[in-house]
Amino acid sequence: MKLAIKLVAALVLLIGALVLLLPQFLSSEKIWAEVSSQVEQQTGRRIQVEGTPELSLFPALGLQLKGLKFANQPGSKVSQMLTAEQLTLRLAWSSLWSGTVRIDEFVLEKPELYLEKNSKGQANWQLLAGDKQPAAAAAGSAPSSAAALPDLQLGDIRIVDGKLSYQDAQTGSAQQLDNLQLSIEIASLKSPLRLQGEADYRGKTQKLDLSVDHLAALLAKEPISLQLELDNDLLALKLDANYQTNLQGKLELEAGSLRELLAWFDVQTQASPEVMNKLELKSTVLLTDNDLQLTGLSMALDQLKLTGEQRVQFLQPVKVSGQLALNTLDLNPYLGLHPQQESTAAAAATQDWDQTPLDLSALTHLNLDQQLKLAGLVFQQIKLGPSEMKLVLNNGKARFDLAKLDAYQGKGSAWLELNAASKPYQMASQFNLTGVAAQPLLTDAAGFDKLLGTGQVSGQLASSGLHQKALVEALNGTVSFRFADGAIRGANIAAIVRSAGQALQGNLQAVNLDKDFSESEKTDFSELSASMQFAAGIGQSSDLHLASPLLRLTGNGSLDLPKRQVDYLLSPSLVASIEGQGATEAGKGLTIPVRVKGPWTAIKIRPDISQTAKDKAKQKIEDKVKDKLKGLLGGG
């Protein structure tokens, strides 16, 4: 706007000069030569026209220029800053003596304006005398007030079929408006101004409606109020604000599809079709140079409701920081993840890990520093309750810090680091949960629903990959757990031990050694603990411990996550009557190894009778040797 006013003022001076020179010069060529020379002296740029300028004196002072060219700053790749097919200007004669500039007509046809900042940050529009303040102004002289400015009356002010280009060599950004149609309505410089128009931007027609209450105040850098409406088929924006050196006011924004809006700016997303759709935003805004602050923010996206404060810094890439509170956030559809939707864990376990490629490239398009309060969070099958999170995203590298989280009836803390700046994606995490329910946690995390109880889970894990299966196959780290007052569902280990004991005693009618996991069977425990070391997705454990009033159990083995299989050798020992575990006789002291092996949905449990029989025969031989030795030595 400042540039446009200066150009109008220059043209007014140009016309005035023409009138003063008319008595001395008889031809328009000589007049134009003098005018162009003055412009070049004032701006350091050359101005040219094709053919002969057309001057008219009645009924108003008129000028028509064809093939107008105004040179760009030295060193630019584009030689002309402004070109226009034709400029028509009519100025009322009274403008020369009344103190009120009345422009009856100003029509610029097919102009092309090229604005740029070079690598040194120099702008090519800094060319008029007003942009180079004299020493007195730099020393602190106050700008002219609105009341001191001459009045201005405008008639038919239009830009027809224009083009505006902008290049910033420092940031590499480039923008362009095509088919620009613009009209200005203003009764006088001290009256409200209304600017209406449209232009094509990135292939879509933008409609613009701008109202300013006092143009003279704007030129004098005094406070003004303005209303702006910007509309296309993707976005509707309304701004009601005050402006002096900063812009402050109320902003409303609505987009029918955030996905299409991002695609308009060449940002692609792998999000599922049911999300990234309708967006509504209301906020108080404060805009200063390259910094936008949003306070009292209220935003709705799909089913998400967000409130808080945000700051947007227009850097490369854009940085967004602030605080937000929102309802439950399901990350899966926004990240394009498709967790299996089977109704049971058993059905889920029959499936292979998901090999749908992950596309996290969107994380490289902006930087974030956010404090989040979530009513809930869903990622893959993992579900968290109310949580507080800090999210930092810097050049594709993200860190999620969950200082406070509720999950699976327990509480805890966790952090996750994700590097999406290079492929394969790198992930690392640490977590510590207390009071968690084992069954829903393991069901969601690994599709394993056989363990019941409440306790503590902690670990450190890392992986890399481009899809879920690859991440599972590359999993490394440690996990430990301790659960209390629960059960292992699907197996009655005490009954298996009893059955094996009957076999060793020759009572084969009571033997049933071929046992699968059964929903009706379980092994109760008062305490269950283990730790596991993972490498390439396979966990090894040697310290499994289970205790109950009837049973003591230790074990070692492996958990193969890529193949969804388990292989454990258990050493259970009955320590009391097994009443209540499927038997009526005593078996105290009976110890028989038990092998637990197979895929998660078809685990087999077998007592290792052969090893037990060998151990029992060996014990009998040792007893006989001891008896012989006692006889030889005279023992009783």
XYZ file of C-alpha atoms in Angstrom:
636
model
C 0.000 0.000 0.000
C 2.850 2.387 0.878
C 4.485 1.702 -2.478
C 1.235 2.283 -4.366
C 0.651 5.655 -2.641
C 4.189 6.735 -3.450
C 3.774 5.783 -7.103
C 0.501 7.743 -7.275
C 2.204 10.723 -5.654
C 5.049 10.493 -8.148
C 2.593 10.422 -11.020
C 0.784 13.476 -9.610
C 4.118 15.305 -9.507
C 4.767 14.088 -13.015
C 1.501 15.612 -14.263
C 2.190 18.855 -12.424
C 5.589 19.014 -14.032
C 4.022 18.461 -17.420
C 1.679 21.414 -16.900
C 4.530 23.704 -15.853
C 6.638 22.647 -18.799
C 3.930 23.000 -21.411
C 4.764 26.650 -22.165
C 8.389 25.720 -22.841
C 7.962 22.490 -24.741
C 5.609 21.938 -27.574
C 5.996 18.188 -28.049
C 5.025 15.369 -25.697
C 8.312 13.603 -26.538
C 10.321 16.440 -25.041
C 8.051 16.560 -22.004
C 8.422 12.810 -21.425
C 12.185 13.049 -21.849
C 12.345 15.644 -19.069
C 10.008 13.688 -16.803
C 11.848 10.369 -17.284
C 15.125 12.131 -16.566
C 13.765 13.454 -13.269
C 12.457 9.987 -12.295
C 15.848 8.436 -13.006
C 17.588 11.089 -10.907
C 15.234 10.515 -7.969
C 15.171 6.709 -8.052
C 18.311 5.660 -9.860
C 16.102 3.589 -12.181
C 15.275 4.103 -15.826
C 11.645 4.512 -16.938
C 10.659 3.969 -20.563
C 7.576 3.863 -22.785
C 6.932 2.594 -26.280
C 5.851 5.182 -28.798
C 4.774 8.712 -27.955
C 3.022 9.560 -24.664
C -0.474 10.921 -25.252
C -1.389 14.101 -23.388
C -4.814 15.678 -23.084
C -5.752 18.976 -21.453
C -9.548 19.014 -21.541
C -11.845 18.350 -19.800
C -9.142 17.138 -17.391
C -5.414 16.804 -17.465
C -4.786 13.347 -18.931
C -1.881 11.067 -19.663
C -1.771 7.752 -21.499
C 1.384 5.668 -21.636
C 1.857 2.462 -23.595
C 4.543 -0.164 -23.111
C 5.600 1.233 -19.738
C 8.851 -0.182 -18.303
C 10.494 0.648 -14.990
C 13.950 -0.830 -14.380
C 14.840 -3.184 -11.553
C 17.698 -2.800 -9.076
C 21.208 -3.587 -10.390
C 22.226 -7.239 -10.220
C 18.688 -8.610 -10.487
C 17.961 -11.547 -12.772
C 14.816 -9.756 -13.941
C 15.591 -6.544 -15.801
C 12.290 -4.733 -15.194
C 10.613 -4.161 -11.836
C 7.366 -2.994 -13.444
C 5.938 -3.324 -16.916
C 2.433 -2.426 -18.107
C 0.693 -2.615 -21.436
C -1.043 0.727 -20.804
C -1.475 3.354 -18.088
C -4.346 5.831 -18.241
C -4.514 8.711 -15.764
C -6.895 11.694 -15.591
C -6.301 14.423 -13.007
C -8.765 17.236 -12.267
C -7.272 20.687 -12.949
C -8.393 21.826 -9.514
C -5.792 19.466 -7.996
C -3.100 21.991 -8.928
C -4.402 24.799 -6.704
C -7.088 23.490 -4.308
C -4.895 21.341 -2.038
C -7.116 18.342 -2.776
C -5.720 15.816 -5.243
C -8.607 14.470 -7.320
C -7.769 11.562 -9.565
C -10.765 10.902 -11.804
C -9.226 7.847 -13.419
C -6.242 5.602 -12.823
C -6.298 2.376 -14.842
C -3.271 0.116 -15.136
C -3.733 -2.590 -17.780
C -1.790 -5.859 -17.754
C 0.861 -4.705 -15.307
C 3.570 -7.094 -14.128
C 5.197 -6.106 -10.853
C 8.270 -7.998 -9.714
C 9.251 -7.613 -6.045
C 12.380 -9.170 -4.659
C 14.921 -9.272 -1.867
C 18.429 -10.150 -2.925
C 20.926 -12.286 -1.014
C 21.928 -9.235 1.053
C 18.339 -8.553 2.086
C 18.018 -5.463 -0.132
C 14.474 -4.900 -1.413
C 13.971 -3.596 -4.922
C 11.017 -1.422 -3.829
C 13.250 0.753 -1.648
C 13.771 3.376 -4.336
C 11.781 6.554 -3.645
C 12.969 9.502 -1.607
C 10.578 8.566 1.189
C 12.464 5.307 1.706
C 15.717 7.141 2.351
C 15.088 9.349 5.355
C 17.188 12.508 5.583
C 19.492 13.073 8.521
C 16.971 15.291 10.303
C 14.358 12.550 10.248
C 16.857 9.986 11.448
C 17.687 12.286 14.339
C 14.141 12.007 15.637
C 11.797 14.317 13.721
C 8.183 13.175 14.072
C 6.266 11.908 11.014
C 3.511 14.053 9.560
C 0.132 13.665 11.221
C -2.972 12.597 9.312
C -4.366 16.119 9.601
C -1.273 17.585 7.895
C -1.524 15.363 4.807
C -3.134 16.761 1.635
C -6.558 15.376 0.843
C -7.073 12.811 -1.900
C -10.183 12.004 -3.914
C -10.290 8.986 -6.181
C -12.625 8.053 -8.987
C -12.124 5.027 -11.200
C -9.059 3.271 -9.739
C -8.401 -0.158 -11.221
C -5.770 -2.752 -12.020
C -6.757 -5.004 -14.917
C -5.229 -8.430 -15.673
C -2.198 -7.853 -13.475
C 0.596 -10.110 -12.262
C 2.579 -9.854 -9.046
C 5.714 -11.886 -8.338
C 7.840 -12.046 -5.188
C 11.263 -13.648 -4.716
C 13.352 -13.805 -1.550
C 16.923 -14.906 -2.259
C 17.689 -15.266 1.455
C 14.916 -17.763 2.243
C 14.424 -19.194 -1.249
C 10.678 -18.486 -1.098
C 8.764 -17.466 -4.211
C 5.134 -16.430 -4.598
C 3.072 -15.290 -7.560
C -0.369 -13.792 -8.188
C -1.870 -14.012 -11.671
C -4.940 -12.495 -13.308
C -5.038 -9.745 -10.688
C -8.188 -7.601 -10.822
C -8.315 -4.775 -8.293
C -10.531 -1.755 -7.630
C -10.321 0.952 -4.949
C -13.175 2.994 -3.548
C -12.391 6.108 -1.474
C -14.245 9.408 -1.228
C -11.248 11.215 0.231
C -7.964 10.542 1.964
C -9.669 10.966 5.328
C -12.628 8.730 4.471
C -12.899 4.928 4.683
C -11.133 3.008 1.940
C -12.402 -0.210 0.416
C -10.257 -2.420 -1.761
C -11.867 -5.306 -3.621
C -10.427 -7.734 -6.076
C -9.380 -11.217 -6.973
C -6.307 -13.028 -8.201
C -5.168 -16.543 -9.025
C -2.747 -17.997 -6.495
C -1.367 -21.507 -6.877
C -4.085 -22.305 -9.383
C -7.043 -21.072 -7.316
C -8.937 -17.797 -7.481
C -8.674 -15.737 -4.305
C -11.275 -13.119 -3.512
C -10.199 -10.152 -1.414
C -12.230 -7.511 0.414
C -10.286 -5.028 2.570
C -11.711 -2.013 4.408
C -9.616 0.631 6.195
C -11.337 3.295 8.268
C -8.844 6.134 7.694
C -6.247 6.001 4.927
C -4.591 9.261 5.981
C -3.961 7.819 9.455
C -2.380 4.748 7.870
C 0.006 6.887 5.805
C 0.911 8.923 8.900
C 1.538 5.690 10.881
C -1.311 6.463 13.239
C -3.694 3.780 14.615
C -6.359 2.507 12.226
C -8.946 -0.260 12.188
C -9.351 -2.648 9.292
C -11.497 -5.552 8.209
C -10.209 -8.231 5.861
C -12.016 -11.099 4.175
C -10.115 -13.622 2.064
C -11.969 -16.437 0.405
C -11.428 -19.287 -2.041
C -12.964 -22.739 -2.440
C -10.633 -24.156 0.255
C -10.331 -21.412 2.833
C -12.389 -18.597 4.336
C -10.595 -16.045 6.524
C -11.975 -13.046 8.411
C -9.893 -10.513 10.336
C -11.151 -7.571 12.379
C -8.089 -5.735 13.661
C -6.293 -2.555 14.655
C -2.997 -1.580 13.096
C -0.217 0.873 13.736
C 3.172 -0.775 13.853
C 1.668 -4.175 14.727
C -1.542 -5.898 13.728
C -3.831 -6.973 16.577
C -7.399 -8.244 16.416
C -9.801 -11.162 16.067
C -9.242 -13.921 13.530
C -11.692 -16.514 12.225
C -10.639 -19.233 9.811
C -12.518 -22.141 8.285
C -11.353 -24.835 5.875
C -13.580 -27.568 4.502
C -10.622 -29.951 4.130
C -7.284 -29.475 5.849
C -5.900 -32.266 3.654
C -6.736 -30.323 0.470
C -5.494 -27.078 2.011
C -2.102 -28.652 2.776
C -1.943 -30.199 -0.690
C -2.524 -26.703 -2.101
C 0.785 -25.753 -0.462
C 2.449 -28.963 -1.750
C 2.344 -30.679 1.664
C 1.233 -34.270 1.178
C -0.099 -36.475 3.962
C -0.675 -40.211 4.385
C -3.506 -39.591 6.839
C -6.610 -41.752 6.539
C -9.591 -40.307 4.603
C -11.710 -39.911 7.743
C -9.377 -37.270 9.219
C -7.668 -34.019 8.168
C -11.006 -32.650 7.016
C -12.991 -29.740 8.455
C -10.971 -27.131 10.366
C -12.354 -24.211 12.356
C -10.233 -21.691 14.242
C -10.970 -18.592 16.314
C -8.354 -16.553 18.125
C -7.002 -13.169 19.133
C -3.964 -12.432 16.966
C -0.863 -10.263 17.230
C 1.277 -10.017 14.091
C 4.733 -8.428 14.166
C 7.051 -8.839 11.187
C 7.710 -12.617 10.999
C 5.968 -13.503 14.245
C 2.300 -14.413 14.791
C 0.860 -14.926 18.288
C -2.508 -16.554 18.914
C -4.149 -16.182 22.322
C -7.530 -17.409 23.462
C -7.222 -20.006 20.717
C -10.168 -22.312 20.055
C -9.807 -24.862 17.269
C -11.775 -27.856 16.022
C -10.336 -30.431 13.611
C -12.422 -33.492 12.817
C -13.399 -34.771 16.284
C -10.572 -32.928 18.049
C -11.263 -29.880 20.216
C -8.254 -27.757 21.132
C -7.785 -24.664 23.282
C -4.655 -22.761 24.282
C -2.049 -20.306 23.032
C 0.312 -20.537 20.077
C 3.198 -18.653 18.523
C 4.085 -19.060 14.852
C 7.522 -17.935 13.695
C 7.838 -17.727 9.926
C 11.266 -19.280 9.659
C 12.581 -22.053 7.451
C 10.893 -24.314 8.365
C 8.036 -22.690 10.246
C 8.227 -23.068 14.037
C 5.058 -23.402 16.135
C 5.279 -23.263 19.931
C 2.790 -22.950 22.768
C 0.353 -24.809 25.024
C -2.704 -26.815 24.054
C -5.382 -28.784 25.869
C -7.335 -31.300 23.838
C -9.603 -34.299 24.061
C -8.544 -37.837 23.174
C -6.079 -37.856 20.277
C -5.944 -40.948 18.091
C -2.656 -40.657 16.209
C -3.239 -43.688 13.994
C -5.399 -42.093 11.279
C -3.253 -38.918 11.245
C -0.051 -40.942 10.751
C -1.677 -43.264 8.226
C -1.388 -46.253 10.543
C -3.883 -49.099 10.276
C -3.850 -51.149 13.489
C -5.615 -54.473 13.172
C -9.238 -54.270 14.225
C -9.885 -57.901 15.183
C -12.379 -58.331 18.003
C -10.160 -60.618 20.065
C -6.492 -60.795 20.893
C -6.408 -64.351 19.579
C -7.605 -63.173 16.180
C -5.038 -60.373 16.206
C -2.237 -62.781 17.034
C -2.986 -64.869 13.944
C -2.082 -61.898 11.755
C 1.408 -60.924 10.745
C 2.777 -57.552 11.769
C 1.641 -54.671 9.578
C 3.890 -53.931 6.591
C 2.122 -50.760 5.453
C 4.931 -48.224 4.812
C 5.132 -45.368 7.288
C 5.419 -41.886 5.811
C 6.625 -39.426 8.443
C 7.895 -36.833 5.963
C 5.355 -34.315 7.294
C 7.498 -34.067 10.447
C 10.235 -32.361 8.416
C 8.017 -29.490 7.230
C 7.809 -27.633 10.533
C 9.357 -27.374 13.985
C 7.343 -27.680 17.198
C 7.740 -26.911 20.881
C 4.457 -27.790 22.553
C 3.083 -28.459 26.022
C 0.035 -30.721 25.689
C -2.647 -31.806 28.128
C -4.506 -34.769 26.678
C -7.710 -36.423 27.803
C -6.341 -39.551 26.126
C -3.874 -40.756 23.493
C -4.022 -43.719 21.089
C -1.000 -44.972 19.126
C -1.200 -48.277 17.275
C -3.130 -50.437 19.778
C -1.694 -48.637 22.826
C -4.226 -46.516 24.695
C -3.325 -43.907 27.310
C -5.618 -42.020 29.654
C -5.270 -38.388 30.819
C -1.668 -37.350 30.197
C 0.660 -34.364 30.107
C 3.142 -34.303 27.250
C 5.951 -32.099 26.011
C 6.597 -32.402 22.295
C 9.713 -30.997 20.650
C 10.169 -31.411 16.903
C 13.298 -30.006 15.302
C 14.172 -30.680 11.648
C 12.411 -34.040 11.610
C 13.656 -35.218 15.012
C 10.905 -35.531 17.616
C 10.907 -36.174 21.356
C 7.744 -36.918 23.336
C 8.068 -36.554 27.100
C 5.160 -37.953 29.106
C 5.928 -36.732 32.598
C 2.477 -37.750 33.766
C 0.266 -40.406 32.244
C -2.590 -42.685 33.157
C -2.547 -46.028 31.390
C -4.261 -49.370 31.906
C -5.532 -48.504 35.377
C -2.062 -47.389 36.463
C 0.187 -44.337 36.336
C 3.687 -43.616 35.179
C 6.028 -41.697 32.918
C 7.675 -42.288 29.567
C 9.577 -40.708 26.715
C 9.858 -41.511 23.040
C 12.386 -40.229 20.508
C 11.716 -40.462 16.785
C 14.069 -39.520 13.971
C 12.142 -38.986 10.751
C 14.906 -36.921 9.119
C 16.487 -39.995 7.508
C 15.448 -43.520 6.578
C 14.983 -46.035 8.034
C 13.230 -44.186 10.836
C 14.931 -44.478 14.243
C 12.955 -44.868 17.479
C 13.951 -45.087 21.147
C 11.845 -45.135 24.302
C 11.870 -45.504 28.059
C 8.854 -46.165 30.281
C 7.937 -46.913 33.881
C 4.357 -47.806 34.829
C 2.994 -48.795 38.234
C -0.367 -50.250 39.179
C -1.085 -51.303 35.590
C -3.418 -54.117 34.591
C -1.409 -56.762 32.765
C -4.055 -58.246 30.472
C -5.229 -55.111 28.595
C -1.641 -53.767 28.432
C -0.177 -56.940 26.887
C -3.224 -57.419 24.667
C -2.792 -53.984 23.110
C 1.010 -54.053 23.046
C 1.559 -57.571 21.725
C -1.802 -59.319 21.202
C -1.163 -61.548 24.249
C -4.111 -61.858 26.634
C -3.088 -64.780 28.859
C -1.705 -62.837 31.813
C -3.863 -61.257 34.521
C -2.710 -59.200 37.465
C -1.665 -55.742 38.554
C 1.858 -54.448 38.983
C 4.846 -52.617 37.531
C 6.329 -52.579 34.033
C 9.495 -50.729 33.012
C 11.930 -50.835 30.160
C 14.137 -49.223 27.553
C 13.610 -50.113 23.908
C 14.988 -48.976 20.560
C 14.326 -49.913 16.961
C 14.434 -48.792 13.342
C 12.358 -49.471 10.266
C 9.870 -48.223 7.704
C 6.841 -50.248 8.851
C 5.554 -52.022 11.940
C 6.986 -55.430 11.057
C 10.474 -54.005 10.470
C 10.314 -52.134 13.775
C 9.391 -55.341 15.628
C 12.177 -57.306 13.906
C 14.761 -54.678 14.884
C 13.634 -54.250 18.507
C 16.443 -54.111 21.076
C 16.481 -53.302 24.793
C 15.230 -54.539 28.139
C 11.829 -54.975 29.764
C 11.038 -56.060 33.301
C 7.773 -56.617 35.144
C 6.401 -57.611 38.518
C 2.731 -58.478 38.926
C 0.759 -59.487 42.016
C -2.478 -61.334 42.777
C -3.177 -62.548 39.270
C -3.289 -65.640 37.126
C -1.854 -67.163 33.966
C -4.966 -67.893 31.933
C -5.176 -71.065 29.846
C -3.097 -73.474 31.925
C -3.277 -75.186 35.325
C 0.384 -75.854 35.975
C -0.267 -77.549 39.311
C -2.618 -80.039 37.639
C -0.022 -80.702 34.941
C 2.597 -81.414 37.594
C 0.190 -83.748 39.395
C -0.579 -85.597 36.153
C 3.125 -86.034 35.459
C 3.640 -87.339 38.968
C 0.914 -89.950 38.429
C 2.681 -91.067 35.242
C 5.942 -91.548 37.065
C 4.113 -93.692 39.641
C 2.547 -95.822 36.887
C -1.021 -94.532 37.322
C -1.624 -93.876 33.617
C -5.419 -93.616 33.947
C -5.026 -90.243 35.684
C -2.555 -88.923 33.125
C -3.307 -86.150 30.604
C -0.022 -84.786 29.304
C -1.125 -83.357 25.975
C -2.490 -80.006 27.161
C -3.272 -76.917 25.110
C -4.076 -73.511 26.535
C -7.722 -73.605 27.585
C -9.903 -70.653 28.557
C -11.258 -72.698 31.462
C -7.818 -73.337 32.987
C -5.606 -70.972 34.948
C -2.689 -70.827 37.364
C -3.156 -68.401 40.213
C -0.211 -66.514 41.639
C 0.487 -64.054 44.405
C 3.646 -62.804 42.673
C 5.059 -63.053 39.155
C 8.230 -61.338 37.943
C 10.785 -61.510 35.120
C 13.162 -59.446 33.046
C 13.885 -59.843 29.361
C 16.696 -58.794 27.054
C 15.591 -58.095 23.467
C 17.800 -58.385 20.390
C 16.411 -58.395 16.846
C 12.907 -58.680 18.273
C 13.616 -61.805 20.329
C 13.574 -61.555 24.105
C 15.632 -63.859 26.349
C 14.830 -64.342 30.029
C 16.472 -66.426 32.786
C 14.865 -65.111 35.951
C 11.161 -65.897 35.681
C 9.705 -66.327 39.161
C 6.169 -67.235 40.255
C 4.905 -67.755 43.791
C 1.572 -68.843 45.208
C 0.457 -70.596 48.390
C 0.603 -73.944 46.524
C 3.305 -73.445 43.940
C 6.804 -72.122 43.429
C 8.049 -71.736 39.880
C 11.215 -70.557 38.164
C 11.958 -70.553 34.462
C 13.940 -69.399 31.473
C 13.267 -69.093 27.776
C 12.520 -66.771 24.893
C 9.764 -64.623 23.426
C 9.994 -64.345 19.635
C 8.028 -61.210 18.707
C 8.525 -61.371 14.906
C 7.107 -64.926 14.803
C 4.732 -64.365 17.751
C 6.006 -67.475 19.501
C 7.079 -68.436 23.026
C 9.500 -71.117 24.241
C 9.932 -71.449 28.023
C 11.156 -74.209 30.317
C 9.504 -73.942 33.729
C 10.538 -75.599 36.937
C 7.442 -75.743 39.147
C 7.438 -77.192 42.626
C 4.346 -78.013 44.684
C 4.794 -76.721 48.226
C 1.445 -77.652 49.794
C -1.729 -79.622 49.154
C -2.930 -79.037 45.625
C -6.549 -78.903 46.716
C -8.194 -76.207 44.688
C -5.846 -76.751 41.755
C -7.757 -79.716 40.339
C -6.733 -82.537 42.724
C -7.539 -83.969 46.108
C -4.327 -85.650 47.202
C -1.151 -84.184 48.547
C 1.866 -83.636 46.337
C 4.131 -81.516 48.466
C 7.704 -81.367 47.205
C 6.901 -82.714 43.740
C 9.051 -80.953 41.066
C 8.597 -81.676 37.362
C 9.906 -79.404 34.545
C 7.252 -78.089 32.176
C 7.847 -76.908 28.589
C 5.695 -74.005 27.312
C 6.072 -73.650 23.563
C 4.289 -72.569 20.403
C 2.573 -69.644 18.684
C 0.634 -67.323 20.946
C -2.706 -68.676 19.752
C -1.791 -72.361 20.061
C 0.607 -72.694 22.975
C 1.365 -76.263 24.073
C 2.301 -77.203 27.641
C 4.216 -80.466 28.174
C 5.791 -81.826 31.376
C 9.353 -83.024 30.743
C 8.817 -86.534 32.253
C 11.903 -88.024 30.633
C 14.185 -85.652 32.465
C 12.217 -86.137 35.674
C 12.413 -89.927 35.363
C 16.167 -89.735 34.843
C 16.523 -87.482 37.870
C 14.341 -89.847 39.915
C 16.345 -92.957 38.841
C 19.575 -91.145 39.597
C 18.261 -90.258 43.042
C 17.340 -93.909 43.719
C 20.875 -95.016 42.754
C 22.376 -92.348 44.973
C 20.142 -93.505 47.845
C 21.246 -97.133 47.367
C 24.928 -96.133 47.300
C 24.431 -94.138 50.485
C 22.782 -97.195 52.123
C 25.689 -99.450 51.109
C 28.233 -96.986 52.424
C 26.386 -96.750 55.708
C 26.471 -100.597 55.995
C 30.170 -100.795 55.252
C 30.959 -98.061 57.735
C 28.692 -99.478 60.379
C 26.106 -96.755 60.136
C 22.590 -97.432 61.601
